[in-house]
Amino acid sequence: MADSFALGDRPVYVGSHVTRSQDDALLTGAGTYVGDLRRDGMAEIAVVRSTVAHGRITAIRTDAAAAVDGVIEVITAADLTDVSPYPNFASAYTQTPDTFPLARHKVRYVGSPVAVVLAEDRYIAEDAAELVEVDYEELPAVTSLEEALEPDSPRLFEHWPNNRLLDLQPDDSEVAAILADNRVFRRRYKMGRHTAMPMEARAALAERRDGRLHLWCTNQHAHIARTTLSYVLPVAERDIRVVIPHVGGGFGLKQHLYPEDVLVSWLALRHGRAVRFVEDRAEHMIAAAHARDHMMDIEAAITDDGRILAMRVQVVQDLGSAEIFPGAWCPALTTAAHMTGPYDIRDCVVATAAVTTNKTPGGSYRGFGVPEAVFAVERFIDELAAEVGVDRIDLRRSMLLQTSDLPYTTASGALLDSGSFAESLEKVVDLGEQAYRRAEAEHGTDPDSRVGVGYAVLFEGVSPTHHGASAHWAGHESCSIEVQPDGSVRVTSGVTDQGQGTTTFVATMTADALGVPIETVHVELADSDATPYGLGAFGSRQAVVGGGALLMAASEVRTKIKSIAAHMLEAPEEDLVIEAGRVHVAGSPTPAATIAEIATTAVIRTIDLPPGVDPGLEATARYEPELMEHVPDARGRINPCASYANAAHAAVIRVDMGTGEIEILDYLLAHDCGRVINPPIVDGQIWGGIAQGLGGTLYEDLCFNDLGQPQTAFMDYLVPSAMEMPDLVIEHFESPSPNTPLGIKGVGEGGTVGPAAAIGNALAHALAEFDPQIRETPLSPAVVRAMIPD
Amino acid sequence: MKPPPLSYSRPHSLDEALDLLAEHGDEARPLAGGQSLVPMLNHRLSRPGLLIDIGAIAQLQRMERTESGWLIGATVTQRRLERDGTGGCDLLRLAVPFIGHRQIRARGTVGGSIAHADPAAELPAVALTLDATMVAAGPDGEREIDAASFFVGPYMNSLAEGELLSHVVFGEVPPTARCSFREFARRKGDFAVAGVAAAVATDDGSVTDARLTAFAVGSNPVRLSAAEGVLAGRSIDSALADAAEAAAAEIEPWDDIHGSAQYRRQLIATLTKRALQDVAP
Amino acid sequence: MSAANARRVEPSVEVPISVTVNGETVETTVAARQLLADFLREELRLTGTHVGCEQGICGACTINLDGEPVRSCIMLAAQVDGSSIITVEGLSAQGLGPLQQAFKDNHGLQCGFCTPGFLMTLSTVDPDEYPGTAGIREAISGNLCRCTGYGGIIRAVRTAWDRPDHG
């Protein structure tokens, strides 16, 4: 990588545990989440939501609601005459859903916004919302992806020929020929529907101030949100400011610009008073994005010893109603891109479909299609090993990419430039077998128990293009660094912080890259008026791409610091080092010029600047990873990510034969995200990711009945508590990417993608005597118990 | 998720509370700890015009040993049982930690839980197992209702209009009885998917008094009388399998997203077996 | 139960309350239906008490009420007459107290939304009632965190409660 990505002369923070500057506020109740904000004269909304899964709206009566004391206005789609539908930039290869902030003519899921009550407070708004009467002509509901695939299934969007929003059927003739000539093994896998469930639900507060729209919201992207608002509302982008204060977890769910964000904005502009929406948990269950809900059909041509020669895969994602922006078909494409795993499988062709059903729109969620792929591939390999009678680890070893194979381009086009696939697998196998023997010794004689160990090895694309999801934005990030006359530093960037530590990595890298104490660095993020245009949080990208932009800007500032210091100290630039806020000749700490002196010269006493040096000590940079591709080639191949992290997981479990409950005795993983910036933060990301992965595997399930009525209330949506979450053993490998700044790879999602596969394989091992079919998640106790004969 | 419009009152005596109940009839609803009622208000599943907060009525906070058993006032919190002990009532001691979480037990009351009659709740199952007597206070004085006739359906009790649950007297078990409380929940603190409460006395290895209750597997907690019958006069070890099978057969469970009726039968068989192993001498 | 000195109230949609919050007495009138969490957040502007579910499950709104950890989203403000409340804002007179510092040092928080609930539970319960690491897990089982997987939180509590790794 270019020198412009180098850290400074004497880095002291990167790689160490820097504590987080925002923690003092968060630990004393001084955090400011959107729901904590109030404005004088503020009003609040409650949304009237569809109670039927599929129906035509024949009448909406709002008079009774509007008459409630304290109600300001009740609106429906008919009032939004100056609002445009959300755009679809992918219309070349997708069908376009009617995505509008309030349902027009039809509702397509329970929870769909139909009307909005604006009232003096939320209590009154809820009172009035109950009085809005909506008549529906109910239509048959499509409630599963299998149904949606049927040619005669009821259509959500009547003008479409079917329910397939996305339907990519690449030429599979080459793979078909290999399948025809060899032994073939087939399996179908499904991953259930679960979602992010951040502890803070969604919230938005809009205000008209100085003729402009100001929106405080929980969205993960200040600028994408601003731009999208300008597409939907009749407001110029210069007149919109989006601010994201503290956010209580995003995990992808808060990537979408939801109807309520638009509605509070529209109402604030219309009434000239601040309007707040704080989503409650009951509506969050049905109106915030769901995720996963995938089916993967794998056919593989195999050798007699189980090695995979070629694969043909069909991925189908259940999108729910698809009324969401950006659209949610991209996880299916991501699943498709990960279907070979970190194995040398040169021929793999994947057909990808994303279908609409009468359920809550699917959307982004940590892992974003990868957990689905890893579950399918890693279960497939275990089943294949059993089928041909070889050891499941040996079968993996026979196909796994070795360091000497790198760089390696996968069948889907992903460029694996670095990694520790074999090493990480060997590490967890070693630990896993020891843990399994301990478990056997402890529980082996208990007739009510069976123990098992399962493994999963995986790669995971990080820092992806946004184009797959939006067909609009690409992959850059921005950073601006400005040294103030007193030597303190102000950094702004398009990256955002939902709790994952973004603010801290920005401060850490800036301090090292400029050679200044971290206390002197002030980080400002997520205010579209104050920060350069960037894409924000998704796809474990921020440290890679935001870090790259930051290092580029810092490099420019550093160069200027040295050129001014060289003049002040009368020493050659190349002999100077910057450390602890001082510039001096390497090896002799005095004489020195402080950053404050240099900045004062650059900004105030510009008469002292060396000849040819312009005033000011600041730089803005934008970085877009060079090798990241945004559009597939003619054969559908694409390298959609800046880099690829890898991991291996091992789970040792005990199955309670009476209840079917899975107890995790040990959970071990080896993880490789390249260079580590902040070890506790990396570990925290892995712990949190594993907890969510385990939740989706064992506990969390968003169920619907045949009418499309949601069946899972929050009390039944089983977010794991500390009693369910096991201790983890985490081993770190560091294989820096040659293609990213500092070799950093993202870590935000790595933990989430492995548990379904590792637990599924452990369960198959534990219950091997019963030949269980473990091809779906979640693996609830009832599901597991049904695998055990009475 | 905000409560609907309502009025609130806080009487200081049982008589005042009963007067308010009489005056407001169906419109009024007693509020004890509120750990079930307030969530229902927030969901607007309950719309009382008037809440009668019975939390400041000293008479309802008694806890004492009586001739007929352990008397616990309706508004004694579950936390108080946990903190101050259950006066030798072993089954109650075993059951209380399963009720929600610490924060719920801090406010949740014995009377509130029993009157709420959630089929998956712990205290109704304990009451049924110990042949508790529910004492209702009404306009005409006190009325005793035995546990078996108190729970009449999911979230339904046999209190008459105008009556309040004043206290519960948990009956004694034979001195040699051993107790077990087994509950299977998806997460710590969740409502049970199935549960079994047991109090079994033996003499010289033979069962002399067997009380088994299943909960969360039907519209009410239910005594497993067939399983109790199987145990009578036999050693626990020898009757274990038969009792578990009888228990699974005699319940009438239903399906929900956590498991089918068939799964709940399997759970009851497992939990019955384990509870009996717990109490085996 | 409610404090013994809670006053008698005739049926009303407005209820007078006197409550001590973080050491200061508040005398006011609340709407009968107002949730305690909303009273603290919207009337007293103590927004450190977070509302995560409004049904008594997630624990984000936990406060110390007369020495017990209590979920303020499933209590009415009217019920706290005569009581004493501590919220996260009242946890430390100045800066971070030892428990808060342990959370910071051990990366016991990420988004921070659930954190006040954890702090209030942990600062209210008696550690001796929750021995060992298993006890710590039990003590915090009524508080959900979606970011940390509880690893950093458990480390923080071990530090604050001076417990070895495998206690």
PDB file of N, CA and C in Angstrom, chain A residues 88 90-96 145 148-151 160-171 313-317 319 328-330 332-333 336 350-356:
ATOM      1  N   ASN A  88     -35.851   3.367  -6.931  1.00  0.00           N
ATOM      2  CA  ASN A  88     -35.215   2.053  -7.110  1.00  0.00           C
ATOM      3  C   ASN A  88     -34.167   2.195  -8.202  1.00  0.00           C
ATOM      4  N   ALA A  90     -32.055  -0.019  -8.989  1.00  0.00           N
ATOM      5  CA  ALA A  90     -31.689  -1.341  -9.490  1.00  0.00           C
ATOM      6  C   ALA A  90     -32.737  -1.874 -10.451  1.00  0.00           C
ATOM      7  N   SER A  91     -33.492  -0.971 -11.063  1.00  0.00           N
ATOM      8  CA  SER A  91     -34.614  -1.445 -11.880  1.00  0.00           C
ATOM      9  C   SER A  91     -34.159  -2.227 -13.112  1.00  0.00           C
ATOM     10  N   ALA A  92     -32.877  -2.154 -13.444  1.00  0.00           N
ATOM     11  CA  ALA A  92     -32.397  -2.944 -14.577  1.00  0.00           C
ATOM     12  C   ALA A  92     -32.449  -4.442 -14.294  1.00  0.00           C
ATOM     13  N   TYR A  93     -32.338  -4.807 -13.026  1.00  0.00           N
ATOM     14  CA  TYR A  93     -32.350  -6.247 -12.721  1.00  0.00           C
ATOM     15  C   TYR A  93     -33.273  -6.624 -11.573  1.00  0.00           C
ATOM     16  N   THR A  94     -34.048  -5.667 -11.065  1.00  0.00           N
ATOM     17  CA  THR A  94     -35.055  -6.020 -10.059  1.00  0.00           C
ATOM     18  C   THR A  94     -36.395  -5.439 -10.470  1.00  0.00           C
ATOM     19  N   GLN A  95     -37.452  -6.009  -9.921  1.00  0.00           N
ATOM     20  CA  GLN A  95     -38.756  -5.379 -10.056  1.00  0.00           C
ATOM     21  C   GLN A  95     -38.906  -4.355  -8.933  1.00  0.00           C
ATOM     22  N   THR A  96     -39.742  -3.372  -9.161  1.00  0.00           N
ATOM     23  CA  THR A  96     -39.803  -2.231  -8.244  1.00  0.00           C
ATOM     24  C   THR A  96     -41.037  -2.312  -7.353  1.00  0.00           C
ATOM     25  N   LEU A 145     -41.416 -18.519   1.572  1.00  0.00           N
ATOM     26  CA  LEU A 145     -40.738 -18.384   0.289  1.00  0.00           C
ATOM     27  C   LEU A 145     -41.143 -19.493  -0.669  1.00  0.00           C
ATOM     28  N   ALA A 148     -44.204 -18.287  -2.225  1.00  0.00           N
ATOM     29  CA  ALA A 148     -43.928 -17.160  -3.116  1.00  0.00           C
ATOM     30  C   ALA A 148     -43.362 -17.636  -4.450  1.00  0.00           C
ATOM     31  N   LEU A 149     -42.681 -18.765  -4.426  1.00  0.00           N
ATOM     32  CA  LEU A 149     -42.076 -19.288  -5.657  1.00  0.00           C
ATOM     33  C   LEU A 149     -43.098 -19.962  -6.563  1.00  0.00           C
ATOM     34  N   GLU A 150     -44.243 -20.343  -6.009  1.00  0.00           N
ATOM     35  CA  GLU A 150     -45.272 -21.012  -6.820  1.00  0.00           C
ATOM     36  C   GLU A 150     -45.734 -20.066  -7.931  1.00  0.00           C
ATOM     37  N   PRO A 151     -45.866 -20.586  -9.136  1.00  0.00           N
ATOM     38  CA  PRO A 151     -46.239 -19.701 -10.239  1.00  0.00           C
ATOM     39  C   PRO A 151     -47.605 -19.032 -10.041  1.00  0.00           C
ATOM     40  N   TRP A 160     -46.445  -6.986 -11.348  1.00  0.00           N
ATOM     41  CA  TRP A 160     -45.316  -7.883 -11.574  1.00  0.00           C
ATOM     42  C   TRP A 160     -45.848  -9.197 -12.162  1.00  0.00           C
ATOM     43  N   PRO A 161     -45.008  -9.910 -12.908  1.00  0.00           N
ATOM     44  CA  PRO A 161     -45.463 -11.209 -13.431  1.00  0.00           C
ATOM     45  C   PRO A 161     -45.446 -12.311 -12.372  1.00  0.00           C
ATOM     46  N   ASN A 162     -44.745 -12.091 -11.271  1.00  0.00           N
ATOM     47  CA  ASN A 162     -44.632 -13.114 -10.217  1.00  0.00           C
ATOM     48  C   ASN A 162     -44.192 -12.384  -8.950  1.00  0.00           C
ATOM     49  N   ASN A 163     -43.769 -13.134  -7.937  1.00  0.00           N
ATOM     50  CA  ASN A 163     -43.328 -12.490  -6.692  1.00  0.00           C
ATOM     51  C   ASN A 163     -41.811 -12.399  -6.593  1.00  0.00           C
ATOM     52  N   ARG A 164     -41.136 -12.559  -7.736  1.00  0.00           N
ATOM     53  CA  ARG A 164     -39.675 -12.552  -7.680  1.00  0.00           C
ATOM     54  C   ARG A 164     -39.140 -11.157  -7.946  1.00  0.00           C
ATOM     55  N   LEU A 165     -38.743 -10.474  -6.892  1.00  0.00           N
ATOM     56  CA  LEU A 165     -38.160  -9.143  -7.061  1.00  0.00           C
ATOM     57  C   LEU A 165     -36.833  -9.259  -7.792  1.00  0.00           C
ATOM     58  N   LEU A 166     -36.099 -10.305  -7.458  1.00  0.00           N
ATOM     59  CA  LEU A 166     -34.791 -10.545  -8.076  1.00  0.00           C
ATOM     60  C   LEU A 166     -34.774 -11.999  -8.520  1.00  0.00           C
ATOM     61  N   ASP A 167     -34.282 -12.242  -9.705  1.00  0.00           N
ATOM     62  CA  ASP A 167     -34.250 -13.625 -10.202  1.00  0.00           C
ATOM     63  C   ASP A 167     -33.092 -13.752 -11.177  1.00  0.00           C
ATOM     64  N   LEU A 168     -31.936 -14.116 -10.666  1.00  0.00           N
ATOM     65  CA  LEU A 168     -30.733 -14.209 -11.492  1.00  0.00           C
ATOM     66  C   LEU A 168     -30.421 -15.680 -11.750  1.00  0.00           C
ATOM     67  N   GLN A 169     -30.530 -16.064 -13.004  1.00  0.00           N
ATOM     68  CA  GLN A 169     -30.292 -17.474 -13.363  1.00  0.00           C
ATOM     69  C   GLN A 169     -29.105 -17.511 -14.323  1.00  0.00           C
ATOM     70  N   PRO A 170     -27.899 -17.593 -13.789  1.00  0.00           N
ATOM     71  CA  PRO A 170     -26.727 -17.566 -14.667  1.00  0.00           C
ATOM     72  C   PRO A 170     -26.612 -18.869 -15.463  1.00  0.00           C
ATOM     73  N   ASP A 171     -25.844 -18.794 -16.498  1.00  0.00           N
ATOM     74  CA  ASP A 171     -25.581 -19.979 -17.338  1.00  0.00           C
ATOM     75  C   ASP A 171     -24.853 -21.026 -16.498  1.00  0.00           C
ATOM     76  N   VAL A 313     -25.824 -24.105  -7.021  1.00  0.00           N
ATOM     77  CA  VAL A 313     -26.551 -23.666  -5.832  1.00  0.00           C
ATOM     78  C   VAL A 313     -27.719 -22.784  -6.248  1.00  0.00           C
ATOM     79  N   GLN A 314     -28.813 -22.934  -5.530  1.00  0.00           N
ATOM     80  CA  GLN A 314     -29.926 -21.993  -5.674  1.00  0.00           C
ATOM     81  C   GLN A 314     -30.129 -21.331  -4.308  1.00  0.00           C
ATOM     82  N   VAL A 315     -30.006 -20.023  -4.267  1.00  0.00           N
ATOM     83  CA  VAL A 315     -30.275 -19.267  -3.045  1.00  0.00           C
ATOM     84  C   VAL A 315     -31.598 -18.536  -3.222  1.00  0.00           C
ATOM     85  N   VAL A 316     -32.471 -18.677  -2.237  1.00  0.00           N
ATOM     86  CA  VAL A 316     -33.729 -17.917  -2.272  1.00  0.00           C
ATOM     87  C   VAL A 316     -33.861 -17.167  -0.950  1.00  0.00           C
ATOM     88  N   GLN A 317     -34.094 -15.898  -1.034  1.00  0.00           N
ATOM     89  CA  GLN A 317     -34.306 -15.072   0.159  1.00  0.00           C
ATOM     90  C   GLN A 317     -35.755 -14.622   0.203  1.00  0.00           C
ATOM     91  N   LEU A 319     -38.026 -11.879   1.213  1.00  0.00           N
ATOM     92  CA  LEU A 319     -37.859 -10.447   1.461  1.00  0.00           C
ATOM     93  C   LEU A 319     -38.957  -9.841   2.307  1.00  0.00           C
ATOM     94  N   ALA A 328     -33.608  -4.878   0.021  1.00  0.00           N
ATOM     95  CA  ALA A 328     -32.991  -5.867   0.906  1.00  0.00           C
ATOM     96  C   ALA A 328     -32.625  -7.159   0.206  1.00  0.00           C
ATOM     97  N   TRP A 329     -32.459  -7.125  -1.097  1.00  0.00           N
ATOM     98  CA  TRP A 329     -32.120  -8.364  -1.789  1.00  0.00           C
ATOM     99  C   TRP A 329     -30.632  -8.698  -1.698  1.00  0.00           C
ATOM    100  N   CYS A 330     -29.821  -7.733  -1.307  1.00  0.00           N
ATOM    101  CA  CYS A 330     -28.377  -7.927  -1.355  1.00  0.00           C
ATOM    102  C   CYS A 330     -27.857  -9.062  -0.455  1.00  0.00           C
ATOM    103  N   ALA A 332     -28.998 -11.952  -0.279  1.00  0.00           N
ATOM    104  CA  ALA A 332     -29.016 -13.158  -1.127  1.00  0.00           C
ATOM    105  C   ALA A 332     -27.780 -13.196  -2.023  1.00  0.00           C
ATOM    106  N   LEU A 333     -27.409 -12.042  -2.567  1.00  0.00           N
ATOM    107  CA  LEU A 333     -26.211 -11.989  -3.408  1.00  0.00           C
ATOM    108  C   LEU A 333     -24.962 -12.278  -2.582  1.00  0.00           C
ATOM    109  N   ALA A 336     -24.705 -15.887  -1.990  1.00  0.00           N
ATOM    110  CA  ALA A 336     -24.204 -16.524  -3.203  1.00  0.00           C
ATOM    111  C   ALA A 336     -22.684 -16.397  -3.302  1.00  0.00           C
ATOM    112  N   VAL A 350     -24.211 -20.068  -8.936  1.00  0.00           N
ATOM    113  CA  VAL A 350     -25.296 -19.831  -7.983  1.00  0.00           C
ATOM    114  C   VAL A 350     -26.415 -19.048  -8.649  1.00  0.00           C
ATOM    115  N   ALA A 351     -27.604 -19.609  -8.625  1.00  0.00           N
ATOM    116  CA  ALA A 351     -28.792 -18.868  -9.045  1.00  0.00           C
ATOM    117  C   ALA A 351     -29.373 -18.208  -7.800  1.00  0.00           C
ATOM    118  N   THR A 352     -29.808 -16.979  -7.955  1.00  0.00           N
ATOM    119  CA  THR A 352     -30.237 -16.210  -6.783  1.00  0.00           C
ATOM    120  C   THR A 352     -31.616 -15.611  -7.037  1.00  0.00           C
ATOM    121  N   ALA A 353     -32.505 -15.891  -6.111  1.00  0.00           N
ATOM    122  CA  ALA A 353     -33.832 -15.282  -6.200  1.00  0.00           C
ATOM    123  C   ALA A 353     -34.166 -14.622  -4.871  1.00  0.00           C
ATOM    124  N   ALA A 354     -34.886 -13.524  -4.947  1.00  0.00           N
ATOM    125  CA  ALA A 354     -35.389 -12.866  -3.742  1.00  0.00           C
ATOM    126  C   ALA A 354     -36.870 -12.614  -3.984  1.00  0.00           C
ATOM    127  N   VAL A 355     -37.691 -13.170  -3.087  1.00  0.00           N
ATOM    128  CA  VAL A 355     -39.135 -13.183  -3.345  1.00  0.00           C
ATOM    129  C   VAL A 355     -39.882 -12.390  -2.290  1.00  0.00           C
ATOM    130  N   THR A 356     -41.029 -11.876  -2.685  1.00  0.00           N
ATOM    131  CA  THR A 356     -41.837 -11.080  -1.767  1.00  0.00           C
ATOM    132  C   THR A 356     -42.911 -11.949  -1.101  1.00  0.00           C
TER     133      THR A 356
END
